[in-house]
Amino acid sequence: MEGAMQADAEIRSESGTESGPRGPACSLRHFACEQNLLSRPDGSASFLQGVAEKSRERLIRNTCEAVVLGTLHPRTSITVVLQVISDAGSLLACCLNAACMALVDAGVPMRALFCGVTCALNSDGTLVLDPTAKQEKEARAVLTFALDSVERKLLMSTTKGLYSDAELQQCLAAAQAASQHIFRFYRESLQRRYSKS
Amino acid sequence: MAAGFKTVEPLEYYRRFLKENCRPDGRELGEFRTTTVNIGSISTADGSALVKLGNTTVICGIKAEFAAPPTDTPDKGYVVPNVDLPPLCSSRFRSGPPGEEAQVASQFIADVIENSQIIQKEDLCISPGKLSWVLYCDIICLDYDGNILDACTFALLAALKNVQLPEVTINEETGLAEVNLKKKSYLNIRTHPVATSFAVFDDTLLIVDPTGEEEHLATGTLTVVMDEEGKLCCLHKPGGSGLTGAKLQDCMSRAVTRHKEVKKLMDEVIKSMKSK
């Protein structure tokens, strides 16, 4: 018996909750989210942020597997379908956020929420969070992390380019700080959704 | 009695060992298996290396061929890595198109080559816009017992150090390439990336160089690729249980010591080959 719960995640720019403008403390771009926009699947969410070959799919799948309480749903297949509508940089992080919101919308029991954050390191050593596609291309190194909501532990990481150990710790700390904003945004958007219905 | 317990409750069996800070094969948590490397064994390849990490055996063969350089970078050559996990190395692999694990490993090796800048692609160019070398790196696993990424990276590095490219001149009149097989030179290897893999157990314990069984029981894996200056080329953590910043720091220091061990081993082997 296979109950396939499809969580479709699309990236759109219409109604739904939107985050505030980029404040000085957090340099993430503007993001917006809308849930339950498709009628057929059990749960769906769209996540817009300020861009899957097998390895990307595997990263997202392994991150989801680490947080989803699979033992509560034996003999069940949970399919997460991610459709990229537009890629403006930080694609993997956006996919991770969309996947998390879709799993929440579908009501899949999870041990924690997770979010994706991308960091770009320039040749002069400056850190840019949530880089655009142009910034990613010009950067010396691009690091993408998936962090959990309970203890901000590192669930997944994939990096491109050369960087030192100290820079890694710096990026990780910045990503952990940024993840606070993303989790707060998750909470607000869910609150708004459930207060409407 | 122990074998029965191991079959019925493999995780619990394992935990008993971890409590004593050791593993069933007698290693400590931070100890690698015996690493052996054999360079230049395949005479038909331009460069080759065989690496054994305990039981895990990986062989890398490199062939150099001519190709037209890519149009957007006419002064660069190509390096094309391919990791093959055939059914002979483990019963979990079937014959047919490459499975997910092989594809992920190929992508990982491609990323390591790209990020670490192990060879300058400009060195592979013979005549800008017309002719360049393409290095086909075929990495085949002969025996799968965990920690395939470390073995593949080491095999690739050792094989690249073994590659000798003949001198090529472009004949002005005919425009054809003339290969001088008598004059061969080694590749200019700029950095030496070394991979160190860890397995995470029960969300807290980190063990180095997991065997096949340990990988299966682990709740997450992490691979760190470091070069000799302590710079990281790749931090590959494909999901799994979370790690704190402090645990990551421990991994980095272990990776630094592993780099020294591997570099020493490789230098010894190359020295012994050159003296022959």
Short mmCIF file of C-alpha atoms in Angstrom, two decimals:
data_model
loop_
_atom_site.label_atom_id
_atom_site.label_comp_id
_atom_site.label_asym_id
_atom_site.label_seq_id
_atom_site.Cartn_x
_atom_site.Cartn_y
_atom_site.Cartn_z
CA MET A 1 0.00 0.00 0.00
CA GLU A 2 1.49 3.28 -0.99
CA GLY A 3 0.01 6.57 0.08
CA ALA A 4 1.85 9.11 -1.95
CA MET A 5 1.76 12.51 -0.36
CA GLN A 6 2.77 14.98 -2.94
CA ALA A 7 4.15 18.22 -1.73
CA ASP A 8 4.41 20.54 -4.68
CA ALA A 9 6.53 23.59 -4.25
CA GLU A 10 6.35 26.40 -6.79
CA ILE A 11 7.90 29.78 -6.66
CA ARG A 12 5.49 32.67 -7.31
CA SER A 13 5.28 36.30 -6.53
CA GLU A 14 1.64 36.99 -5.74
CA SER A 15 -0.38 37.18 -2.57
CA GLY A 16 0.53 35.52 0.67
CA THR A 17 2.84 36.81 3.30
CA GLU A 18 5.82 38.89 2.44
CA SER A 19 8.86 39.67 4.53
CA GLY A 20 9.85 43.21 5.43
CA PRO A 21 12.50 45.17 3.56
CA ARG A 22 16.15 44.23 3.99
CA GLY A 23 17.14 45.64 7.38
CA PRO A 24 20.73 46.52 8.21
CA ALA A 25 21.17 43.55 10.56
CA CYS A 26 19.96 40.91 8.14
CA SER A 27 21.00 41.10 4.53
CA LEU A 28 18.65 38.53 3.08
CA ARG A 29 16.59 39.57 0.13
CA HIS A 30 12.86 40.03 0.21
CA PHE A 31 10.91 36.79 0.40
CA ALA A 32 7.27 35.79 0.15
CA CYS A 33 5.30 32.63 0.71
CA GLU A 34 1.88 31.24 -0.04
CA GLN A 35 0.43 27.90 0.96
CA ASN A 36 -2.26 25.51 -0.16
CA LEU A 37 -2.42 26.98 -3.62
CA LEU A 38 -2.94 23.73 -5.47
CA SER A 39 -6.11 21.72 -4.90
CA ARG A 40 -5.02 18.19 -5.96
CA PRO A 41 -1.93 17.56 -3.86
CA ASP A 42 -2.23 17.18 -0.12
CA GLY A 43 -0.05 20.14 0.57
CA SER A 44 1.67 22.80 -1.44
CA ALA A 45 3.64 25.95 -0.86
CA SER A 46 5.33 28.56 -2.97
CA PHE A 47 8.47 30.29 -1.85
CA LEU A 48 9.95 33.27 -3.56
CA GLN A 49 13.45 34.33 -2.67
CA GLY A 50 15.34 37.34 -4.05
CA VAL A 51 17.64 30.71 -9.09
CA ALA A 52 18.61 18.95 -10.07
CA GLU A 53 20.77 16.93 -11.27
CA LYS A 54 21.10 14.00 -9.00
CA SER A 55 23.42 15.51 -6.43
CA ARG A 56 21.12 18.46 -5.70
CA GLU A 57 18.16 16.12 -5.43
CA ARG A 58 20.09 13.89 -3.10
CA LEU A 59 21.04 16.82 -0.86
CA ILE A 60 17.42 17.94 -0.54
CA ARG A 61 16.20 14.39 -0.05
CA ASN A 62 18.73 13.58 2.63
CA THR A 63 17.94 16.79 4.48
CA CYS A 64 14.22 16.00 4.42
CA GLU A 65 14.88 12.41 5.50
CA ALA A 66 16.83 13.63 8.51
CA VAL A 67 13.93 15.71 9.85
CA VAL A 68 10.82 13.83 8.73
CA LEU A 69 9.57 11.28 11.29
CA GLY A 70 9.33 8.45 8.82
CA THR A 71 8.57 5.84 11.46
CA LEU A 72 5.10 7.34 11.95
CA HIS A 73 4.22 6.62 8.33
CA PRO A 74 5.39 3.14 7.40
CA ARG A 75 4.95 1.93 3.82
CA THR A 76 4.43 5.50 2.72
CA SER A 77 6.13 7.36 -0.08
CA ILE A 78 6.51 11.10 0.34
CA THR A 79 7.29 12.75 -2.97
CA VAL A 80 8.60 16.31 -2.99
CA VAL A 81 8.41 17.90 -6.40
CA LEU A 82 10.29 21.17 -6.86
CA GLN A 83 9.70 23.25 -9.97
CA VAL A 84 12.03 26.17 -10.57
CA ILE A 85 10.13 29.10 -12.01
CA SER A 86 12.98 31.55 -11.95
CA ASP A 87 16.52 31.38 -10.69
CA ALA A 88 18.00 34.61 -9.34
CA GLY A 89 20.78 33.02 -7.29
CA SER A 90 20.74 30.98 -4.04
CA LEU A 91 18.66 28.34 -5.81
CA LEU A 92 19.44 25.41 -3.54
CA ALA A 93 18.61 27.41 -0.41
CA CYS A 94 15.31 28.49 -1.94
CA CYS A 95 14.50 24.86 -2.84
CA LEU A 96 15.19 23.79 0.74
CA ASN A 97 12.92 26.49 2.14
CA ALA A 98 10.17 25.56 -0.30
CA ALA A 99 10.50 21.88 0.55
CA CYS A 100 10.23 22.61 4.28
CA MET A 101 7.15 24.80 3.92
CA ALA A 102 5.50 22.25 1.66
CA LEU A 103 6.13 19.46 4.17
CA VAL A 104 4.60 21.63 6.90
CA ASP A 105 1.61 22.40 4.70
CA ALA A 106 1.13 18.71 3.99
CA GLY A 107 1.07 17.98 7.70
CA VAL A 108 4.03 15.62 7.61
CA PRO A 109 5.34 15.12 11.16
CA MET A 110 8.86 16.46 11.49
CA ARG A 111 11.30 16.64 14.36
CA ALA A 112 12.39 20.15 13.39
CA LEU A 113 11.97 22.69 10.63
CA PHE A 114 14.91 23.43 8.39
CA CYS A 115 15.95 26.33 6.23
CA GLY A 116 18.57 26.91 3.57
CA VAL A 117 21.04 29.81 3.58
CA THR A 118 23.65 30.63 0.97
CA CYS A 119 26.86 32.57 1.70
CA ALA A 120 29.24 33.95 -0.87
CA LEU A 121 32.84 34.87 -0.06
CA ASN A 122 34.46 37.51 -2.22
CA SER A 123 38.13 37.56 -3.09
CA ASP A 124 38.73 40.28 -0.48
CA GLY A 125 37.16 38.12 2.22
CA THR A 126 33.81 39.92 2.60
CA LEU A 127 30.78 37.78 3.27
CA VAL A 128 27.54 38.22 1.34
CA LEU A 129 24.45 36.37 2.52
CA ASP A 130 21.85 35.25 -0.01
CA PRO A 131 23.85 36.28 -3.09
CA THR A 132 22.32 37.07 -6.47
CA ALA A 133 23.32 34.99 -9.47
CA LYS A 134 25.89 37.62 -10.49
CA GLN A 135 27.39 37.75 -6.99
CA GLU A 136 27.61 33.95 -6.94
CA LYS A 137 29.50 33.88 -10.20
CA GLU A 138 31.99 36.52 -9.13
CA ALA A 139 32.54 35.08 -5.66
CA ARG A 140 35.61 33.13 -4.67
CA ALA A 141 33.53 30.60 -2.76
CA VAL A 142 29.81 29.88 -2.38
CA LEU A 143 28.64 27.89 0.65
CA THR A 144 25.08 26.62 1.08
CA PHE A 145 23.92 25.34 4.46
CA ALA A 146 20.74 23.75 5.74
CA LEU A 147 20.15 24.48 9.42
CA ASP A 148 17.57 23.01 11.76
CA SER A 149 15.22 25.12 13.84
CA VAL A 150 15.78 23.50 17.25
CA GLU A 151 19.49 24.03 17.87
CA ARG A 152 20.63 25.63 14.60
CA LYS A 153 22.74 22.57 13.90
CA LEU A 154 24.20 22.01 10.46
CA LEU A 155 22.08 19.47 8.59
CA MET A 156 23.49 19.78 5.12
CA SER A 157 26.29 21.67 3.52
CA THR A 158 27.61 21.93 0.01
CA THR A 159 30.36 24.28 -1.05
CA LYS A 160 32.05 25.53 -4.15
CA GLY A 161 35.46 27.18 -4.26
CA LEU A 162 38.37 27.46 -1.86
CA TYR A 163 38.13 28.95 1.64
CA SER A 164 39.83 28.67 5.01
CA ASP A 165 38.57 27.04 8.18
CA ALA A 166 38.10 30.43 9.90
CA GLU A 167 35.99 31.67 6.99
CA LEU A 168 33.87 28.55 7.25
CA GLN A 169 33.11 29.24 10.90
CA GLN A 170 32.34 32.86 10.06
CA CYS A 171 29.89 31.85 7.33
CA LEU A 172 28.28 29.27 9.56
CA ALA A 173 27.75 31.85 12.32
CA ALA A 174 26.27 34.33 9.83
CA ALA A 175 24.02 31.62 8.41
CA GLN A 176 22.82 30.69 11.90
CA ALA A 177 21.95 34.34 12.58
CA ALA A 178 20.12 34.64 9.27
CA SER A 179 18.19 31.44 9.90
CA GLN A 180 16.50 33.19 12.85
CA HIS A 181 14.84 35.56 10.38
CA ILE A 182 13.76 32.74 8.12
CA PHE A 183 12.23 30.73 10.96
CA ARG A 184 10.43 33.80 12.24
CA PHE A 185 9.08 34.32 8.74
CA TYR A 186 7.87 30.69 8.62
CA ARG A 187 6.03 31.22 11.89
CA GLU A 188 4.42 34.47 10.76
CA SER A 189 3.29 33.10 7.43
CA LEU A 190 1.78 30.02 9.05
CA GLN A 191 0.05 32.14 11.68
CA ARG A 192 -1.42 34.32 8.99
CA ARG A 193 -2.58 31.34 6.99
CA TYR A 194 -4.33 29.68 9.89
CA SER A 195 -5.87 32.92 11.17
CA LYS A 196 -7.41 33.53 7.73
CA SER A 197 -9.08 30.10 7.48
CA MET B 1 26.70 -15.75 20.34
CA ALA B 2 28.12 -12.38 19.36
CA ALA B 3 27.42 -13.09 15.70
CA GLY B 4 23.79 -13.80 16.51
CA PHE B 5 23.45 -10.58 18.47
CA LYS B 6 25.07 -8.69 15.64
CA THR B 7 22.55 -9.99 13.12
CA VAL B 8 19.54 -9.30 15.29
CA GLU B 9 20.52 -5.93 16.74
CA PRO B 10 23.36 -4.45 14.66
CA LEU B 11 22.98 -0.96 16.09
CA GLU B 12 23.02 -2.10 19.70
CA TYR B 13 26.00 -4.35 18.99
CA TYR B 14 27.77 -1.35 17.57
CA ARG B 15 26.88 0.91 20.47
CA ARG B 16 28.53 -1.50 22.91
CA PHE B 17 31.82 -0.94 21.11
CA LEU B 18 31.38 2.80 20.79
CA LYS B 19 30.84 3.04 24.55
CA GLU B 20 34.37 1.69 25.01
CA ASN B 21 35.59 4.24 22.43
CA CYS B 22 36.56 1.65 19.87
CA ARG B 23 35.08 -0.19 16.89
CA PRO B 24 34.53 -3.87 16.06
CA ASP B 25 37.62 -3.99 13.87
CA GLY B 26 39.74 -2.74 16.77
CA ARG B 27 40.26 0.78 15.52
CA GLU B 28 39.83 3.88 17.62
CA LEU B 29 37.23 6.45 16.68
CA GLY B 30 39.78 8.71 15.00
CA GLU B 31 41.87 6.04 13.34
CA PHE B 32 42.05 5.34 9.61
CA ARG B 33 42.40 1.90 8.10
CA THR B 34 45.69 0.84 6.57
CA THR B 35 46.19 2.83 3.38
CA THR B 36 48.26 1.40 0.54
CA VAL B 37 48.89 2.97 -2.84
CA ASN B 38 50.39 1.57 -6.00
CA ILE B 39 51.25 4.05 -8.73
CA GLY B 40 51.75 3.41 -12.42
CA SER B 41 50.47 -0.15 -12.52
CA ILE B 42 48.44 0.22 -15.73
CA SER B 43 50.90 0.52 -18.60
CA THR B 44 48.28 1.30 -21.24
CA ALA B 45 47.07 4.38 -19.38
CA ASP B 46 48.93 7.67 -19.29
CA GLY B 47 48.68 7.71 -15.51
CA SER B 48 47.23 5.29 -13.00
CA ALA B 49 47.01 4.54 -9.33
CA LEU B 50 45.51 1.84 -7.16
CA VAL B 51 44.47 2.79 -3.63
CA LYS B 52 43.42 0.42 -0.87
CA LEU B 53 41.81 1.82 2.27
CA GLY B 54 41.39 -1.30 4.37
CA ASN B 55 39.22 -3.45 2.11
CA THR B 56 37.97 -0.61 -0.06
CA THR B 57 39.89 -0.79 -3.33
CA VAL B 58 39.74 1.89 -5.99
CA ILE B 59 41.72 2.16 -9.19
CA CYS B 60 42.10 5.33 -11.24
CA GLY B 61 43.27 5.39 -14.84
CA ILE B 62 43.91 8.57 -16.79
CA LYS B 63 43.98 8.80 -20.56
CA ALA B 64 45.01 11.96 -22.35
CA GLU B 65 43.50 12.70 -25.74
CA PHE B 66 43.25 15.62 -28.10
CA ALA B 67 40.18 17.77 -28.27
CA ALA B 68 39.10 21.18 -29.46
CA PRO B 69 39.00 23.57 -26.51
CA PRO B 70 35.58 24.89 -25.44
CA THR B 71 34.50 27.97 -27.38
CA ASP B 72 33.99 30.14 -24.30
CA THR B 73 37.44 29.34 -22.88
CA PRO B 74 39.71 28.69 -25.84
CA ASP B 75 42.88 28.60 -23.77
CA LYS B 76 41.81 25.82 -21.43
CA GLY B 77 41.71 22.04 -21.64
CA TYR B 78 39.27 19.63 -20.00
CA VAL B 79 39.39 17.17 -17.15
CA VAL B 80 36.55 14.66 -17.29
CA PRO B 81 36.23 12.50 -14.17
CA ASN B 82 33.97 9.48 -14.01
CA VAL B 83 33.41 7.23 -11.02
CA ASP B 84 32.13 3.75 -11.75
CA LEU B 85 30.68 1.48 -9.07
CA PRO B 86 30.26 -1.83 -10.91
CA PRO B 87 28.30 -4.80 -9.54
CA LEU B 88 31.57 -6.61 -8.81
CA CYS B 89 32.45 -4.28 -5.96
CA SER B 90 29.29 -4.83 -3.94
CA SER B 91 26.01 -6.68 -4.20
CA ARG B 92 24.07 -3.45 -3.74
CA PHE B 93 24.94 -2.26 -7.26
CA ARG B 94 23.25 -3.59 -10.39
CA SER B 95 24.59 -3.52 -13.90
CA GLY B 96 23.21 -0.86 -16.23
CA PRO B 97 23.34 2.94 -16.22
CA PRO B 98 25.23 4.54 -13.33
CA GLY B 99 23.23 4.58 -10.14
CA GLU B 100 22.74 7.56 -7.91
CA GLU B 101 25.74 6.85 -5.72
CA ALA B 102 28.08 6.68 -8.71
CA GLN B 103 26.69 9.91 -10.12
CA VAL B 104 27.04 11.69 -6.80
CA ALA B 105 30.62 10.44 -6.47
CA SER B 106 31.43 11.61 -10.01
CA GLN B 107 29.97 15.02 -9.25
CA PHE B 108 31.96 15.15 -6.02
CA ILE B 109 35.24 14.40 -7.81
CA ALA B 110 34.42 16.96 -10.50
CA ASP B 111 33.79 19.55 -7.76
CA VAL B 112 37.07 18.72 -6.02
CA ILE B 113 39.01 19.14 -9.27
CA GLU B 114 37.24 22.41 -10.00
CA ASN B 115 37.44 23.91 -6.52
CA SER B 116 40.96 22.91 -5.60
CA GLN B 117 42.44 23.95 -8.94
CA ILE B 118 44.61 20.85 -8.73
CA ILE B 119 45.84 21.49 -12.25
CA GLN B 120 45.67 24.75 -14.11
CA LYS B 121 43.44 24.07 -17.11
CA GLU B 122 45.59 26.48 -19.10
CA ASP B 123 48.46 23.97 -18.79
CA LEU B 124 46.40 21.55 -20.86
CA CYS B 125 46.12 23.89 -23.79
CA ILE B 126 48.38 23.16 -26.75
CA SER B 127 47.23 25.74 -29.25
CA PRO B 128 44.60 28.28 -28.10
CA GLY B 129 41.32 27.83 -29.90
CA LYS B 130 42.53 24.83 -31.90
CA LEU B 131 43.92 22.01 -29.80
CA SER B 132 44.05 21.06 -26.18
CA TRP B 133 44.43 18.00 -24.01
CA VAL B 134 41.45 16.35 -22.42
CA LEU B 135 42.17 14.09 -19.45
CA TYR B 136 39.66 11.30 -18.99
CA CYS B 137 39.91 10.17 -15.38
CA ASP B 138 38.18 6.85 -14.89
CA ILE B 139 37.86 5.80 -11.29
CA ILE B 140 36.61 2.27 -10.79
CA CYS B 141 35.82 0.72 -7.46
CA LEU B 142 36.95 -2.86 -7.21
CA ASP B 143 35.82 -3.52 -3.66
CA TYR B 144 33.29 -1.41 -1.76
CA ASP B 145 33.75 -1.35 2.00
CA GLY B 146 32.79 2.20 2.84
CA ASN B 147 34.55 5.56 2.49
CA ILE B 148 34.59 5.54 -1.27
CA LEU B 149 35.06 9.30 -1.57
CA ASP B 150 38.37 9.38 0.30
CA ALA B 151 39.75 6.50 -1.74
CA CYS B 152 38.64 8.05 -5.04
CA THR B 153 40.17 11.43 -4.23
CA PHE B 154 43.46 9.83 -3.23
CA ALA B 155 43.52 7.61 -6.32
CA LEU B 156 42.83 10.60 -8.55
CA LEU B 157 45.60 12.64 -6.95
CA ALA B 158 48.13 9.82 -7.17
CA ALA B 159 47.23 9.05 -10.79
CA LEU B 160 47.48 12.73 -11.79
CA LYS B 161 50.95 12.83 -10.28
CA ASN B 162 51.83 9.86 -12.42
CA VAL B 163 50.55 11.28 -15.73
CA GLN B 164 53.19 12.06 -18.29
CA LEU B 165 52.14 14.04 -21.34
CA PRO B 166 54.24 13.92 -24.51
CA GLU B 167 55.38 17.12 -26.08
CA VAL B 168 53.14 18.34 -28.90
CA THR B 169 54.14 20.83 -31.58
CA ILE B 170 51.88 22.21 -34.25
CA ASN B 171 53.51 21.96 -37.66
CA GLU B 172 53.29 25.45 -39.21
CA GLU B 173 52.84 24.23 -42.79
CA THR B 174 50.42 21.37 -42.45
CA GLY B 175 48.66 22.63 -39.32
CA LEU B 176 48.80 19.10 -37.89
CA ALA B 177 49.94 18.20 -34.44
CA GLU B 178 53.18 16.29 -34.10
CA VAL B 179 53.56 14.22 -31.01
CA ASN B 180 57.03 13.51 -29.66
CA LEU B 181 56.59 10.38 -27.57
CA LYS B 182 60.18 10.38 -26.49
CA LYS B 183 59.88 13.67 -24.66
CA LYS B 184 57.37 13.39 -21.87
CA SER B 185 56.78 15.69 -18.95
CA TYR B 186 54.81 15.39 -15.76
CA LEU B 187 51.75 17.50 -15.06
CA ASN B 188 52.12 20.53 -12.86
CA ILE B 189 50.11 19.55 -9.77
CA ARG B 190 49.46 22.76 -7.86
CA THR B 191 47.63 21.57 -4.80
CA HIS B 192 47.14 18.23 -3.09
CA PRO B 193 43.52 17.88 -1.98
CA VAL B 194 42.96 15.09 0.50
CA ALA B 195 39.50 13.95 1.56
CA THR B 196 38.60 12.86 5.11
CA SER B 197 35.21 11.28 5.68
CA PHE B 198 33.31 10.99 8.94
CA ALA B 199 30.16 9.16 9.92
CA VAL B 200 27.78 10.56 12.54
CA PHE B 201 26.26 8.14 15.01
CA ASP B 202 23.22 8.78 17.17
CA ASP B 203 23.49 12.51 16.39
CA THR B 204 26.54 12.93 18.60
CA LEU B 205 29.46 10.63 17.94
CA LEU B 206 31.81 11.21 15.04
CA ILE B 207 33.90 8.36 13.66
CA VAL B 208 36.52 8.62 10.96
CA ASP B 209 36.80 6.40 7.86
CA PRO B 210 33.57 4.38 8.19
CA THR B 211 33.45 0.85 6.80
CA GLY B 212 30.50 -0.32 4.71
CA GLU B 213 28.61 -1.58 7.77
CA GLU B 214 29.26 1.60 9.74
CA GLU B 215 28.01 3.76 6.87
CA HIS B 216 24.83 1.75 6.80
CA LEU B 217 24.22 2.23 10.54
CA ALA B 218 25.26 5.87 10.63
CA THR B 219 22.73 8.69 10.85
CA GLY B 220 24.78 11.03 8.68
CA THR B 221 28.08 11.44 6.84
CA LEU B 222 30.46 14.33 6.31
CA THR B 223 33.41 14.62 3.92
CA VAL B 224 36.00 17.38 4.22
CA VAL B 225 38.51 18.00 1.43
CA MET B 226 41.51 20.00 2.49
CA ASP B 227 44.66 21.11 0.72
CA GLU B 228 48.10 21.59 2.20
CA GLU B 229 47.54 25.19 3.29
CA GLY B 230 44.55 24.19 5.39
CA LYS B 231 42.11 25.62 2.86
CA LEU B 232 38.91 23.71 2.30
CA CYS B 233 37.99 22.71 -1.22
CA CYS B 234 34.79 20.97 -0.35
CA LEU B 235 32.57 20.43 2.68
CA HIS B 236 30.18 17.73 1.59
CA LYS B 237 27.45 16.96 4.04
CA PRO B 238 24.47 15.46 2.22
CA GLY B 239 21.86 15.75 4.97
CA GLY B 240 21.77 13.47 7.97
CA SER B 241 21.85 14.46 11.64
CA GLY B 242 22.90 17.95 12.60
CA LEU B 243 26.38 19.02 13.68
CA THR B 244 27.36 21.96 15.84
CA GLY B 245 30.14 24.39 14.93
CA ALA B 246 32.39 22.89 17.60
CA LYS B 247 32.07 19.36 16.17
CA LEU B 248 32.92 20.75 12.74
CA GLN B 249 36.04 22.27 14.21
CA ASP B 250 37.13 18.82 15.49
CA CYS B 251 36.61 17.42 12.03
CA MET B 252 38.81 20.12 10.54
CA SER B 253 41.70 19.35 12.85
CA ARG B 254 41.43 15.64 12.08
CA ALA B 255 41.41 16.46 8.37
CA VAL B 256 44.64 18.45 8.79
CA THR B 257 46.46 15.48 10.37
CA ARG B 258 45.08 13.12 7.75
CA HIS B 259 46.40 15.40 5.02
CA LYS B 260 49.89 15.14 6.46
CA GLU B 261 49.66 11.33 6.65
CA VAL B 262 48.49 10.99 3.06
CA LYS B 263 51.00 13.46 1.67
CA LYS B 264 53.85 11.64 3.40
CA LEU B 265 52.70 8.29 2.03
CA MET B 266 52.38 9.59 -1.50
CA ASP B 267 55.76 11.33 -1.45
CA GLU B 268 57.40 8.11 -0.28
CA VAL B 269 55.81 6.09 -3.06
CA ILE B 270 56.72 8.60 -5.73
CA LYS B 271 60.27 8.81 -4.46
CA SER B 272 60.62 5.03 -4.54
CA MET B 273 59.31 4.98 -8.10
CA LYS B 274 61.65 7.69 -9.34
CA SER B 275 64.67 5.95 -7.86
CA LYS B 276 63.98 2.81 -9.89
#
